[in-house]
Coordinates of C-alpha atoms in Angstrom, one line a residue:
M10 CA 26.3 2.6 1.9
R11 CA 24.8 2.5 5.4
R12 CA 22.3 5.1 4.3
Y13 CA 20.7 2.4 2.0
V14 CA 20.2 -0.1 4.8
P15 CA 16.9 1.1 6.2
I16 CA 15.1 1.3 2.8
S17 CA 16.7 -2.0 1.7
I18 CA 15.1 -3.7 4.7
A19 CA 11.8 -2.0 4.1
I20 CA 11.8 -3.0 0.4
L21 CA 12.6 -6.7 1.2
V22 CA 9.7 -6.8 3.8
W23 CA 7.2 -4.9 1.6
A24 CA 7.9 -7.3 -1.2
W25 CA 6.3 -10.1 0.9
T26 CA 3.1 -8.2 1.8
G27 CA 0.9 -9.7 -0.9
I28 CA 2.3 -13.1 -0.4
F29 CA 1.5 -12.9 3.4
V30 CA -2.0 -11.8 2.7
K31 CA -2.6 -14.8 0.3
T32 CA -1.0 -17.1 2.9
L33 CA -3.4 -16.0 5.5
K34 CA -6.3 -16.4 3.1
D35 CA -5.1 -20.0 2.5
A36 CA -5.0 -20.5 6.2
G37 CA -8.8 -19.7 6.4
F38 CA -8.7 -16.1 7.3
D39 CA -11.4 -14.0 5.7
P40 CA -10.3 -10.5 4.4
F41 CA -12.1 -8.6 7.2
T42 CA -10.6 -10.6 10.0
Q43 CA -7.1 -10.4 8.9
N44 CA -7.5 -6.7 8.2
V45 CA -8.6 -6.1 11.9
Y46 CA -5.8 -8.2 13.5
R47 CA -3.0 -7.1 11.2
Y48 CA -3.8 -3.3 11.6
A49 CA -4.4 -3.7 15.4
A50 CA -0.8 -5.2 15.7
A51 CA 0.6 -2.5 13.3
T52 CA -1.1 0.3 15.2
A53 CA 0.3 -0.9 18.5
A54 CA 3.8 -1.0 17.1
L55 CA 3.4 2.4 15.4
L56 CA 2.2 4.1 18.6
I57 CA 5.2 2.7 20.5
L58 CA 7.7 3.8 17.8
T59 CA 6.1 7.2 17.5
G60 CA 6.2 7.7 21.3
L61 CA 9.9 6.8 21.4
M62 CA 10.9 8.8 18.2
N63 CA 8.8 11.8 18.6
P64 CA 7.4 12.2 22.2
A65 CA 6.6 15.9 21.8
G66 CA 4.6 15.2 18.5
F67 CA 2.8 12.3 20.2
K68 CA 1.6 14.4 23.1
K69 CA 0.5 17.2 20.7
A70 CA -1.6 14.7 18.7
L71 CA -3.2 13.4 21.8
K72 CA -4.7 16.9 22.4
R73 CA -6.7 16.8 19.0
P74 CA -6.9 13.2 17.9
W75 CA -10.1 13.7 15.9
V76 CA -8.1 15.5 13.1
F77 CA -6.8 12.1 12.0
A78 CA -10.3 10.6 11.6
L79 CA -10.6 11.5 7.9
P80 CA -7.1 10.1 7.0
G81 CA -8.0 7.0 9.0
L82 CA -11.1 6.6 6.8
A83 CA -9.1 6.8 3.6
M84 CA -6.6 4.4 5.1
A85 CA -9.3 1.9 6.1
G86 CA -10.8 2.2 2.6
F87 CA -7.5 1.4 1.0
Q88 CA -6.9 -1.6 3.2
T89 CA -10.3 -3.0 2.7
L90 CA -10.3 -2.7 -1.2
W91 CA -6.7 -3.8 -1.6
V92 CA -7.1 -7.0 0.5
L93 CA -10.5 -7.9 -1.2
G94 CA -8.7 -7.5 -4.5
M95 CA -5.7 -9.6 -3.3
Y96 CA -8.1 -12.4 -2.5
R97 CA -8.9 -12.6 -6.3
V98 CA -5.5 -11.9 -8.0
E99 CA -1.9 -13.0 -7.4
P100 CA 0.8 -10.9 -5.5
A101 CA 3.0 -10.1 -8.4
F102 CA 0.1 -9.0 -10.6
A103 CA -1.2 -6.8 -7.7
G104 CA 2.2 -5.4 -6.9
I105 CA 2.8 -4.2 -10.5
I106 CA -0.5 -2.6 -11.2
G107 CA -0.4 -1.1 -7.7
Q108 CA 2.4 1.2 -9.0
S109 CA -0.3 3.0 -11.0
D110 CA -1.0 5.0 -7.9
M111 CA 1.6 7.4 -9.1
L112 CA -0.4 7.9 -12.3
L113 CA -3.5 8.7 -10.3
I114 CA -1.6 11.2 -8.2
M115 CA -0.6 13.1 -11.4
L116 CA -4.2 13.1 -12.7
I117 CA -5.5 14.5 -9.4
A118 CA -2.8 17.1 -9.4
L119 CA -4.6 18.9 -12.1
F120 CA -7.0 20.2 -9.4
F121 CA -4.2 21.8 -7.3
V122 CA -2.8 25.1 -8.5
D123 CA 0.6 24.5 -6.9
E124 CA 1.1 21.3 -8.8
R125 CA -0.7 22.0 -12.1
R126 CA 2.6 23.2 -13.7
M127 CA 4.0 19.6 -13.5
V128 CA 1.0 17.9 -15.2
C129 CA 1.0 20.5 -18.0
N130 CA 4.5 19.5 -19.0
L131 CA 4.6 17.5 -22.3
R132 CA 7.1 15.0 -21.0
F133 CA 5.0 14.5 -17.8
V134 CA 1.8 14.0 -19.8
T135 CA 3.5 11.5 -22.1
A136 CA 4.8 9.5 -19.2
V137 CA 1.3 9.3 -17.6
F138 CA -0.3 8.3 -20.9
V139 CA 2.3 5.6 -21.6
G140 CA 1.9 4.3 -18.0
L141 CA -1.9 4.1 -18.3
I142 CA -1.6 2.2 -21.6
A143 CA 0.8 -0.2 -19.9
V144 CA -1.6 -0.9 -17.0
I145 CA -4.4 -1.7 -19.3
A146 CA -2.2 -3.9 -21.5
F147 CA -0.8 -5.6 -18.4
V148 CA -4.3 -6.7 -17.3
A149 CA -5.4 -7.7 -20.7
L150 CA -2.3 -9.8 -21.3
A151 CA -2.8 -12.0 -18.1
P152 CA -2.3 -15.7 -18.8
P153 CA -5.2 -18.1 -18.5
S154 CA -3.7 -19.5 -15.2
A155 CA -4.3 -16.1 -13.7
T156 CA -8.0 -16.1 -14.4
E157 CA -8.3 -19.7 -13.4
R158 CA -6.7 -19.0 -10.0
A159 CA -9.1 -16.1 -9.5
G160 CA -12.1 -18.3 -10.1
G161 CA -12.9 -17.0 -13.6
Q162 CA -12.6 -14.0 -15.9
G163 CA -15.2 -12.0 -13.9
S164 CA -13.6 -12.6 -10.6
F165 CA -10.2 -11.7 -12.0
L166 CA -11.4 -8.4 -13.5
L167 CA -13.2 -7.6 -10.2
G168 CA -10.0 -8.3 -8.3
S169 CA -8.0 -6.0 -10.6
A170 CA -10.6 -3.2 -10.2
L171 CA -10.5 -3.6 -6.4
V172 CA -6.7 -3.4 -6.3
L173 CA -6.8 -0.3 -8.5
A174 CA -9.6 1.2 -6.4
G175 CA -7.4 0.5 -3.3
C176 CA -4.6 2.5 -5.0
A177 CA -7.0 5.3 -5.6
M178 CA -7.9 5.4 -1.9
W179 CA -4.2 5.6 -1.1
V180 CA -3.9 8.5 -3.3
V181 CA -6.9 10.2 -1.5
F182 CA -5.0 9.5 1.7
A183 CA -1.8 11.1 0.3
Y184 CA -3.7 14.3 -0.6
I185 CA -5.8 14.5 2.6
T186 CA -2.5 14.3 4.6
K187 CA -0.6 16.7 2.4
W188 CA -1.1 19.6 4.9
L189 CA -1.4 17.6 8.1
V190 CA 2.0 16.0 7.6
K191 CA 3.7 19.5 7.7
R192 CA 2.1 20.2 11.1
H193 CA 2.4 16.8 12.8
G194 CA 5.2 14.9 11.0
A195 CA 4.8 11.7 9.0
M196 CA 5.1 9.2 11.8
V197 CA 2.6 10.9 14.1
L198 CA 0.2 11.4 11.3
F199 CA 0.5 7.7 10.1
S200 CA 0.2 6.3 13.6
F201 CA -2.9 8.2 14.7
S202 CA -4.5 7.6 11.3
A203 CA -3.9 3.9 11.8
V204 CA -5.8 4.1 15.2
F205 CA -8.9 5.3 13.4
A206 CA -8.4 2.9 10.5
T207 CA -8.2 0.0 13.0
L208 CA -11.5 1.2 14.6
L209 CA -13.2 1.5 11.2
L210 CA -11.9 -1.8 10.0
T211 CA -13.3 -3.4 13.2
G212 CA -16.6 -1.8 12.6
V213 CA -16.8 -3.0 9.0
G214 CA -16.0 -6.5 10.2
V215 CA -18.6 -6.4 12.9
V216 CA -21.2 -5.1 10.4
N217 CA -20.3 -8.0 8.1
L218 CA -20.9 -10.5 10.8
F219 CA -24.6 -9.9 10.2
V220 CA -24.4 -10.1 6.4
K221 CA -25.1 -13.7 5.6
K222 CA -23.4 -13.6 2.2
L223 CA -20.1 -12.8 3.8
E224 CA -18.2 -15.2 6.1
V225 CA -16.5 -13.2 8.9
N226 CA -14.9 -15.1 11.8
F227 CA -13.0 -13.1 14.3
G228 CA -12.6 -16.4 16.3
H229 CA -10.5 -17.9 13.6
V230 CA -7.4 -17.0 15.6
F231 CA -8.3 -19.7 18.0
E232 CA -8.6 -22.3 15.2
V233 CA -5.1 -22.0 13.6
S234 CA -1.7 -23.0 14.7
W235 CA 0.8 -20.6 16.2
P236 CA 2.9 -20.1 13.0
F237 CA -0.2 -18.5 11.4
L238 CA -0.9 -16.3 14.4
L239 CA 2.8 -15.2 14.3
L240 CA 2.4 -14.4 10.6
L241 CA -0.9 -12.5 11.3
A242 CA 0.6 -10.3 13.9
G243 CA 4.1 -10.1 12.5
S244 CA 3.0 -9.1 9.0
G245 CA 1.2 -6.1 10.6
V246 CA 4.0 -5.1 12.9
L247 CA 6.7 -5.5 10.2
N248 CA 5.0 -4.6 6.9
V249 CA 3.0 -1.7 8.2
G250 CA 4.6 -0.6 11.4
M251 CA 8.4 -1.1 11.2
C252 CA 8.6 -0.4 7.4
Q253 CA 6.8 2.9 7.8
A254 CA 9.4 4.0 10.3
L255 CA 12.2 2.8 8.0
F256 CA 10.7 4.6 5.1
Q257 CA 10.5 7.9 6.9
H258 CA 14.1 7.5 8.2
S259 CA 15.2 6.8 4.6
V260 CA 13.5 9.9 3.3
R261 CA 15.6 11.9 5.7
L262 CA 18.8 10.1 4.6
L263 CA 18.3 9.8 0.9
G264 CA 15.4 12.3 -0.1
V265 CA 12.0 11.6 -1.4
T266 CA 13.0 11.1 -5.1
L267 CA 15.7 8.5 -4.5
T268 CA 13.7 6.6 -1.9
R269 CA 10.6 6.5 -4.1
G270 CA 12.8 5.4 -7.0
L271 CA 14.3 2.5 -5.0
E272 CA 10.7 1.4 -4.1
L273 CA 10.2 0.5 -7.8
I274 CA 12.2 -2.7 -7.1
I275 CA 9.4 -4.0 -4.9
P276 CA 7.1 -5.4 -7.6
L277 CA 10.0 -7.2 -9.2
L278 CA 11.0 -8.8 -6.0
T279 CA 7.4 -9.7 -5.3
A280 CA 7.3 -11.4 -8.7
L281 CA 10.4 -13.4 -7.9
F282 CA 9.2 -14.4 -4.4
S283 CA 5.7 -15.2 -5.6
Y284 CA 7.1 -17.5 -8.3
L285 CA 9.3 -19.3 -5.8
V286 CA 6.6 -19.6 -3.1
R287 CA 3.3 -19.8 -5.0
G288 CA 4.4 -20.7 -8.6
E289 CA 2.9 -17.5 -10.0
R290 CA 4.0 -16.8 -13.5
L291 CA 3.6 -13.6 -15.6
S292 CA 3.4 -13.7 -19.4
G293 CA 6.2 -12.3 -21.5
G294 CA 3.8 -9.4 -22.6
Q295 CA 3.1 -8.7 -19.0
W296 CA 6.8 -8.4 -18.1
I297 CA 7.3 -5.9 -20.9
C298 CA 4.2 -3.9 -19.9
G299 CA 5.3 -4.1 -16.3
L300 CA 8.8 -2.8 -16.9
I301 CA 7.2 0.0 -19.2
L302 CA 4.9 1.0 -16.2
L303 CA 7.8 1.0 -13.7
G304 CA 9.8 3.1 -16.2
S305 CA 7.0 5.6 -16.5
V306 CA 6.7 5.9 -12.8
A307 CA 10.5 6.5 -12.5
C308 CA 10.3 9.2 -15.1
L309 CA 7.4 10.8 -13.3
T310 CA 9.2 10.8 -10.0
V311 CA 12.4 12.4 -11.5
L312 CA 10.5 14.9 -13.6
G313 CA 8.3 15.9 -10.7
K314 CA 11.3 16.6 -8.6
L315 CA 13.0 18.7 -11.4
L316 CA 9.9 20.7 -12.1
Q317 CA 9.2 21.4 -8.5
A318 CA 12.8 22.8 -8.2
K319 CA 12.2 25.3 -10.9

């Protein structure tokens, strides 16, 4: 049972990510400011962890750091889009539709010869189709309270689109790093990509300082109490830094398929925590669609592993 401890900790922490983002929003942090500070804290933690866990890989990456620039761009794109979406929708809602990244991975796999066999499998295609229908129905069945919290139907749909666009960027990151991870290792890759992501997020924030329609206030850290500063830095260190290390360790202990399967618990835990902390409620139809989506992702994970083994 000890093998399950690292991924269990990561799952519990990751389930709070959306709630932390919403809490920081309620504390007055704009999305660009919290992105910069959270990723800066996460990057510092990741570099320290990587240096301790893989010093040889760390030194190797220092010789050619620019190879991580493109993954960093995709990572920054994901973070920007996802957080902008989170400012309009609730954590449980975002957590469940966020699982659709697996569906996007399968669609993109059509363009890769070594993975095309999987997506041409009838069971695989059926699972993807069912999952896509579940995502559409999940958004359509949102209760009136969800659109009211978002500020109206238009804002709610925009938030949903931004979360899904963020998922798409994470899929892009996954494919960009498909070959780099074999050469550098996951922790080194993620750490150095996070460095470039932090620099890009800072640049986006600085640019938006001069856009009058967007309120960016890097100095807000001097205007809030210490618990919010602790949450700002801690959510970056824990949710991005520590959990990434725990995930990679779990992959070595349990394998990719089982680790990915256990991650499907995260949206359900987020729904529970968000209900207890924020009073977020999902409609009965949404629960059904959400469970169908998670079931589709679970099937895709298992089928993918079986087909790759053939």
